[in-house]
PDB file of C-alpha atoms in Angstrom:
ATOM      1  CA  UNK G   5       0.000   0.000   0.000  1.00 52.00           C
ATOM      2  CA  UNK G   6       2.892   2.069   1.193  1.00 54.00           C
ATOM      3  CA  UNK G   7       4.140   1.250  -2.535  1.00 50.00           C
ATOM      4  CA  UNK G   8       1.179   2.954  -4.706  1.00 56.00           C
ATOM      5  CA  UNK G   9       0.574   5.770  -2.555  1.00 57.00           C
ATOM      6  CA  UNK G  10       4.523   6.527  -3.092  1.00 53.00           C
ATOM      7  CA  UNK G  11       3.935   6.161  -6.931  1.00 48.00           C
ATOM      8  CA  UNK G  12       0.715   7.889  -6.939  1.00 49.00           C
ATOM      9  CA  UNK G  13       2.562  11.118  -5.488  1.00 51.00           C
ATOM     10  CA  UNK G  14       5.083  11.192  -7.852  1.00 46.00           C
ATOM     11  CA  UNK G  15       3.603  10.242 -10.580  1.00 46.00           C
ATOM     12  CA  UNK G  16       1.383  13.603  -9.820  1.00 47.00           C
ATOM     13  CA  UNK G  17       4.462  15.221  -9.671  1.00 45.00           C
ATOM     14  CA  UNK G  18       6.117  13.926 -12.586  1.00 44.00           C
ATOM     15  CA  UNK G  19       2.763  15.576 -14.620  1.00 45.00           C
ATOM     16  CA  UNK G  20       2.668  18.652 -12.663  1.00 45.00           C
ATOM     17  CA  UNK G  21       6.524  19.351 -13.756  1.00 41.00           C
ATOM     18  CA  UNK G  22       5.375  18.051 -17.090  1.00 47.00           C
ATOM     19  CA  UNK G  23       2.577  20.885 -17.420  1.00 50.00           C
ATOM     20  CA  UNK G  24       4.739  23.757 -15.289  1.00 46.00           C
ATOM     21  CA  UNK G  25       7.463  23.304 -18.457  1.00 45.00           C
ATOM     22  CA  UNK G  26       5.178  23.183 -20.777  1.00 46.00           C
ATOM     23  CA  UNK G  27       3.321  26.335 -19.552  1.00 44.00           C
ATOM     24  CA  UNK G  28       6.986  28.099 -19.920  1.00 40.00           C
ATOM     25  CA  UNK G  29       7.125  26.839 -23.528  1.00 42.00           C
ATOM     26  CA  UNK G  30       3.968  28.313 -24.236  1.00 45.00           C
ATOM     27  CA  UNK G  31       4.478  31.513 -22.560  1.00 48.00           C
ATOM     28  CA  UNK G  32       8.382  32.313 -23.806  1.00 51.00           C
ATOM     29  CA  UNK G  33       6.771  31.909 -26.924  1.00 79.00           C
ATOM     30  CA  UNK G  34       3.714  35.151 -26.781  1.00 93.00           C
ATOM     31  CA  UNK G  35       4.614  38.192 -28.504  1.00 97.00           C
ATOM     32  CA  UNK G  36       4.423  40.816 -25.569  1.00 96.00           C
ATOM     33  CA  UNK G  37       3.223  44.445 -26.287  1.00 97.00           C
ATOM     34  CA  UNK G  38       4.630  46.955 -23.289  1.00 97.00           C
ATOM     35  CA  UNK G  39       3.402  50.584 -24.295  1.00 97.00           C
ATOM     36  CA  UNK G  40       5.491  53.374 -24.083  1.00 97.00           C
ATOM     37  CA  UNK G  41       3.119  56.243 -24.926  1.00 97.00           C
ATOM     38  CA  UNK G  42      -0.929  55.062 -25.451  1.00 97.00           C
ATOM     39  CA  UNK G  43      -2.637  55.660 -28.533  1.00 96.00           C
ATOM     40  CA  UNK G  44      -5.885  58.044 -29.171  1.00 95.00           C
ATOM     41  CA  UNK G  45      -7.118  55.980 -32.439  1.00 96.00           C
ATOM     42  CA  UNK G  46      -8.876  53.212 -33.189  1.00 97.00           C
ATOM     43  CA  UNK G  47      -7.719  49.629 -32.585  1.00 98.00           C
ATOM     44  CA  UNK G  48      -5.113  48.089 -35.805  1.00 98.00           C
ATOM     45  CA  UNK G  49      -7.004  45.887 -37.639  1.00 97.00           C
ATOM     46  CA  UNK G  50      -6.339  43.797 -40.827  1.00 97.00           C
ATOM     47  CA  UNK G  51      -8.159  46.080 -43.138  1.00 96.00           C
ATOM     48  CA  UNK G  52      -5.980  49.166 -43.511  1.00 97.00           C
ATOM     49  CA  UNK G  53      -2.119  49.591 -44.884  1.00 97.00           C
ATOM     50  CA  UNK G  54      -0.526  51.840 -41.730  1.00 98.00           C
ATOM     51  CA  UNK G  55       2.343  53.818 -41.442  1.00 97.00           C
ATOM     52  CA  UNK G  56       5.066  53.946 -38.470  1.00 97.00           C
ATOM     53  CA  UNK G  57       8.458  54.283 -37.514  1.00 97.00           C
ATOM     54  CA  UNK G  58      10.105  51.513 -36.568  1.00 97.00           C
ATOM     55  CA  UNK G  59      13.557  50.881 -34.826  1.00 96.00           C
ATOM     56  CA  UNK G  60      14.673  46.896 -34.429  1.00 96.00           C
ATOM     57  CA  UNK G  61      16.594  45.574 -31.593  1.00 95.00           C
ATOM     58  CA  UNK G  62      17.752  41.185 -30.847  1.00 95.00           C
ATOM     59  CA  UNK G  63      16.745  41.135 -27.395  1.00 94.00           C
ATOM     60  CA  UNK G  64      18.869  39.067 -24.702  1.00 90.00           C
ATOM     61  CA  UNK G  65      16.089  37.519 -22.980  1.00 82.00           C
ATOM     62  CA  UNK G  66      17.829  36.353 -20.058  1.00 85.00           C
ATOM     63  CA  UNK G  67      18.970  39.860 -19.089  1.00 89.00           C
ATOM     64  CA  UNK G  68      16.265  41.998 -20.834  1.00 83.00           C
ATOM     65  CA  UNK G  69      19.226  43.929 -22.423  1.00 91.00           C
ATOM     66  CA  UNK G  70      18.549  45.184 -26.640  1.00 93.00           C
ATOM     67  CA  UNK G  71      20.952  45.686 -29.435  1.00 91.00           C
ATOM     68  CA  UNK G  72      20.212  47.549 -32.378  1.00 89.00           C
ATOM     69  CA  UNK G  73      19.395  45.786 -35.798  1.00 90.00           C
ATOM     70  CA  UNK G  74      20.799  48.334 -38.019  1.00 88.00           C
ATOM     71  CA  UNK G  75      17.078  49.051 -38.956  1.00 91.00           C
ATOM     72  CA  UNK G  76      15.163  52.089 -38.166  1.00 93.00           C
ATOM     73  CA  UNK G  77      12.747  54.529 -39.936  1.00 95.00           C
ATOM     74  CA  UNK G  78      13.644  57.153 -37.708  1.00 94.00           C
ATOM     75  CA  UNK G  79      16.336  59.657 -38.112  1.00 93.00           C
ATOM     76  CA  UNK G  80      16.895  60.090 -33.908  1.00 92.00           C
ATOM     77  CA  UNK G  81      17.755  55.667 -34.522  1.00 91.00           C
ATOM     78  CA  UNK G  82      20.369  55.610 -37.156  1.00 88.00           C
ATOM     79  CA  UNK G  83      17.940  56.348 -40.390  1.00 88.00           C
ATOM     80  CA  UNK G  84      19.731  59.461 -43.002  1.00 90.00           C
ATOM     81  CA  UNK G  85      16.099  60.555 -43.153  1.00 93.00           C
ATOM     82  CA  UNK G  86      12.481  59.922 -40.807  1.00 93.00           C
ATOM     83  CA  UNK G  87      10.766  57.359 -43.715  1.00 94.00           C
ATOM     84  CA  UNK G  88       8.225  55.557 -42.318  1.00 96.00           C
ATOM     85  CA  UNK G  89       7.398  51.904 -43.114  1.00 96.00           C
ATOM     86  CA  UNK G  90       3.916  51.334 -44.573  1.00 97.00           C
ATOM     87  CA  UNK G  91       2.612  47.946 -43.888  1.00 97.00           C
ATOM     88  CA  UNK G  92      -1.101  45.581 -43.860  1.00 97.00           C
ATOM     89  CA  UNK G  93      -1.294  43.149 -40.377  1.00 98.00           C
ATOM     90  CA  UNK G  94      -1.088  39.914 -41.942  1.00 96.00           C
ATOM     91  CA  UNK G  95       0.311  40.706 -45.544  1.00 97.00           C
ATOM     92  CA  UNK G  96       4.233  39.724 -46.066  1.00 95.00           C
ATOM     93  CA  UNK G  97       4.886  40.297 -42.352  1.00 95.00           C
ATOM     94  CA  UNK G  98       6.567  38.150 -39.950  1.00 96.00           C
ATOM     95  CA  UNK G  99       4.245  36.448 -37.337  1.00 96.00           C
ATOM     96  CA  UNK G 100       4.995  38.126 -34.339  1.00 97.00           C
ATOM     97  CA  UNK G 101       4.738  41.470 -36.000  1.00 97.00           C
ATOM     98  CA  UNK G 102       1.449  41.054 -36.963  1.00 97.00           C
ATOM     99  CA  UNK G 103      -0.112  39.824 -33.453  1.00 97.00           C
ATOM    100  CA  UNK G 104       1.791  42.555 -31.518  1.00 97.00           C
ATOM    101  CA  UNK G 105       0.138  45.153 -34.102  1.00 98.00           C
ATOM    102  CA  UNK G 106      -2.998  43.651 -34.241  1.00 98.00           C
ATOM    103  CA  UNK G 107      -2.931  44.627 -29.780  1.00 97.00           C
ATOM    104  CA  UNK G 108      -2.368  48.209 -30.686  1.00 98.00           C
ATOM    105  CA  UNK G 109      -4.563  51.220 -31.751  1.00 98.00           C
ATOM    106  CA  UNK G 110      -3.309  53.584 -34.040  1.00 97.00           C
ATOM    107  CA  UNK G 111      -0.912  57.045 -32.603  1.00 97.00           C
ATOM    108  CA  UNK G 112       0.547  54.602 -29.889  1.00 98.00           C
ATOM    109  CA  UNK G 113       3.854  53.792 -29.213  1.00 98.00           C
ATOM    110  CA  UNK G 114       5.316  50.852 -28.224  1.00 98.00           C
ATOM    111  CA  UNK G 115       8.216  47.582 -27.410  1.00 97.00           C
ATOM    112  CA  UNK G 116       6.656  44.735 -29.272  1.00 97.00           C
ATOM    113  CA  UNK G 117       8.358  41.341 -28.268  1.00 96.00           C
ATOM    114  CA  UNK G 118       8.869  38.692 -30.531  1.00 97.00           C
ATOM    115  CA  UNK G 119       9.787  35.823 -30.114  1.00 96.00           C
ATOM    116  CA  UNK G 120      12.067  33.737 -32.244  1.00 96.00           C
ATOM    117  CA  UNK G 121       9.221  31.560 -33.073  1.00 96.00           C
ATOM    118  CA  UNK G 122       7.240  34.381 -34.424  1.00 97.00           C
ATOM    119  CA  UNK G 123      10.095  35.915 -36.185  1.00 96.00           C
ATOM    120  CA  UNK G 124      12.824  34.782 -38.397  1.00 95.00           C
ATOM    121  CA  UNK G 125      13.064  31.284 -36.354  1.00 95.00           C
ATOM    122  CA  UNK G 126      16.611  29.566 -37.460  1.00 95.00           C
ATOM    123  CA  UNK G 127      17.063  31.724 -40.643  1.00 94.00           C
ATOM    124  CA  UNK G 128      19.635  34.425 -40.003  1.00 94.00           C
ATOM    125  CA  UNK G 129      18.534  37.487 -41.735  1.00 92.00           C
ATOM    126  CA  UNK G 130      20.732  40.904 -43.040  1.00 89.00           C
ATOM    127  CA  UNK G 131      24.421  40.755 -43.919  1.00 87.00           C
ATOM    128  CA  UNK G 132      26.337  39.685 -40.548  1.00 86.00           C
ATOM    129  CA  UNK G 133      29.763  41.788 -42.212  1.00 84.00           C
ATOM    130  CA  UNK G 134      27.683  45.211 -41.224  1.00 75.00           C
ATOM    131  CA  UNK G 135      26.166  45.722 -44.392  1.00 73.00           C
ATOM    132  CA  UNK G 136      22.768  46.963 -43.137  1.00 79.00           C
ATOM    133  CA  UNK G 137      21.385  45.359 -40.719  1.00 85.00           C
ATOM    134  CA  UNK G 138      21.598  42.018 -39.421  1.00 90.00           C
ATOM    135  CA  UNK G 139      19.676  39.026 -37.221  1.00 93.00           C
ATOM    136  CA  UNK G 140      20.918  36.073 -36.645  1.00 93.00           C
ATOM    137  CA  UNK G 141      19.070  32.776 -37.041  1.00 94.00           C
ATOM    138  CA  UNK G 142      17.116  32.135 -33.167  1.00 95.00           C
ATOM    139  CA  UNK G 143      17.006  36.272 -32.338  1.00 95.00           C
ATOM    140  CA  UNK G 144      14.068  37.242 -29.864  1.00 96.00           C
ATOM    141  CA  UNK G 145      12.872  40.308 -31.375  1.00 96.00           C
ATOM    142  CA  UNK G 146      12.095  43.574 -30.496  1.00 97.00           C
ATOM    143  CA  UNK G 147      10.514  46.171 -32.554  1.00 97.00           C
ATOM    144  CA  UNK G 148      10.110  50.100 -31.040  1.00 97.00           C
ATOM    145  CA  UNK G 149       7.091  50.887 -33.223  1.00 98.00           C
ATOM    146  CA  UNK G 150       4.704  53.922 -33.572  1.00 97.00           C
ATOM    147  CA  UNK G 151       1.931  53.121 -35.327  1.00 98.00           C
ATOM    148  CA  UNK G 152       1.031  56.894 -37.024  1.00 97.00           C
ATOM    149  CA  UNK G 153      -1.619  56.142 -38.889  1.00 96.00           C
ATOM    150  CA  UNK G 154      -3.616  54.450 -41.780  1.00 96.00           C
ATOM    151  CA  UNK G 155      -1.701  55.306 -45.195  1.00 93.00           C
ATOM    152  CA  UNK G 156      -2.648  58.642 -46.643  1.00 84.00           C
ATOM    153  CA  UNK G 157      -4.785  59.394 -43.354  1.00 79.00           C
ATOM    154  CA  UNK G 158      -2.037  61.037 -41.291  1.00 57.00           C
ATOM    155  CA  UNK G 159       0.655  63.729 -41.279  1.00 52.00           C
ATOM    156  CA  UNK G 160       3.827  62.724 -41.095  1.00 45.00           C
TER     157      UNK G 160
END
C-alpha cells in the first residue's frame, strides 16, 4: 500500500513538472506588447495599410538587455532621413509582428516582443559583415514601433 501511494505522489508530480514546463514553452513563446506612450485611435485591424516608424533591436532575454538591428525609420535611430514603413497586419509580415500590431490602436507607441518563433526562427537574416542590418538565425525580437496612422490618413 505504502508502494502505490509513493507512486501515486510522484507520478502527480512527474505531470505537474510536465505541465509547469510546458506552460513556460507556451508563454516564452507570446509576442508581448509593453506601451510606451498610449494611442488616441482606433484599434489596428487587418483592413488598412498603416504607417510607423520603426527601430529593431535582438533582445537578450535572459537579461532583458537590446541591441540595435541596423534598422530604423527614424532619423533620432540611425535612419539618413524619418521614412516611415507602410505595412497591412497579416500581408508579407513576420508572425509576431502582426499579433503585436494587431494589440495596438493607431498614434501609440510601443516595445513589441517577438519571439524567435514568431520571427525569423533559425534563418539568419541581413548581412552579418555590417552591411545593413543584421539578425541572426534564433534572435528574440524587439521592434520600437509607432503606429502613425492608416496610409494617406495622417501627417507625417
Amino acid at each position: 500500500m505504502a508502494f502505490s501511494s509513493s507512486f501515486f505522489r510522484l507520478t502527480v508530480f512527474l505531470v505537474l513538472l510536465a505541465q509547469i514546463q510546458f506552460l513556460s514553452t507556451v508563454v516564452a513563446e507570446e509576442v508581448r506588447v509593453e506601451i510606451i506612450q498610449p494611442g488616441n485611435g482606433p484599434p489596428i485591424t487587418t483592413s488598412h495599410r498603416y504607417t510607423s516608424h520603426v527601430t529593431l533591436y535582438i533582445e537578450n532575454t535572459s537579461n532583458g538587455s537590446k541591441t540595435k538591428a541596423g534598422w530604423s525609420t527614424r532619423q533620432s535611430d540611425g535612419a539618413t532621413t524619418d521614412q516611415p514603413f507602410t505595412f497591412q497586419p497579416g500581408v508579407n509580415l513576420i508572425e509576431g509582428w502582426t499579433e503585436g500590431v494587431l494589440q495596438m490602436n493607431e498614434g501609440e507607441r510601443s516595445w513589441l516582443h517577438v519571439p524567435a518563433e514568431k520571427g525569423y526562427g533559425e534563418r539568419p537574416m541581413g548581412d552579418p559583415n555590417g552591411g545593413g542590418f543584421y539578425i541572426p538565425g534564433n534572435s528574440d525580437l524587439v521592434f520600437d514601433i509607432e503606429i502613425l496612422g492608416k496610409e494617406g490618413e495622417q501627417e507625417l
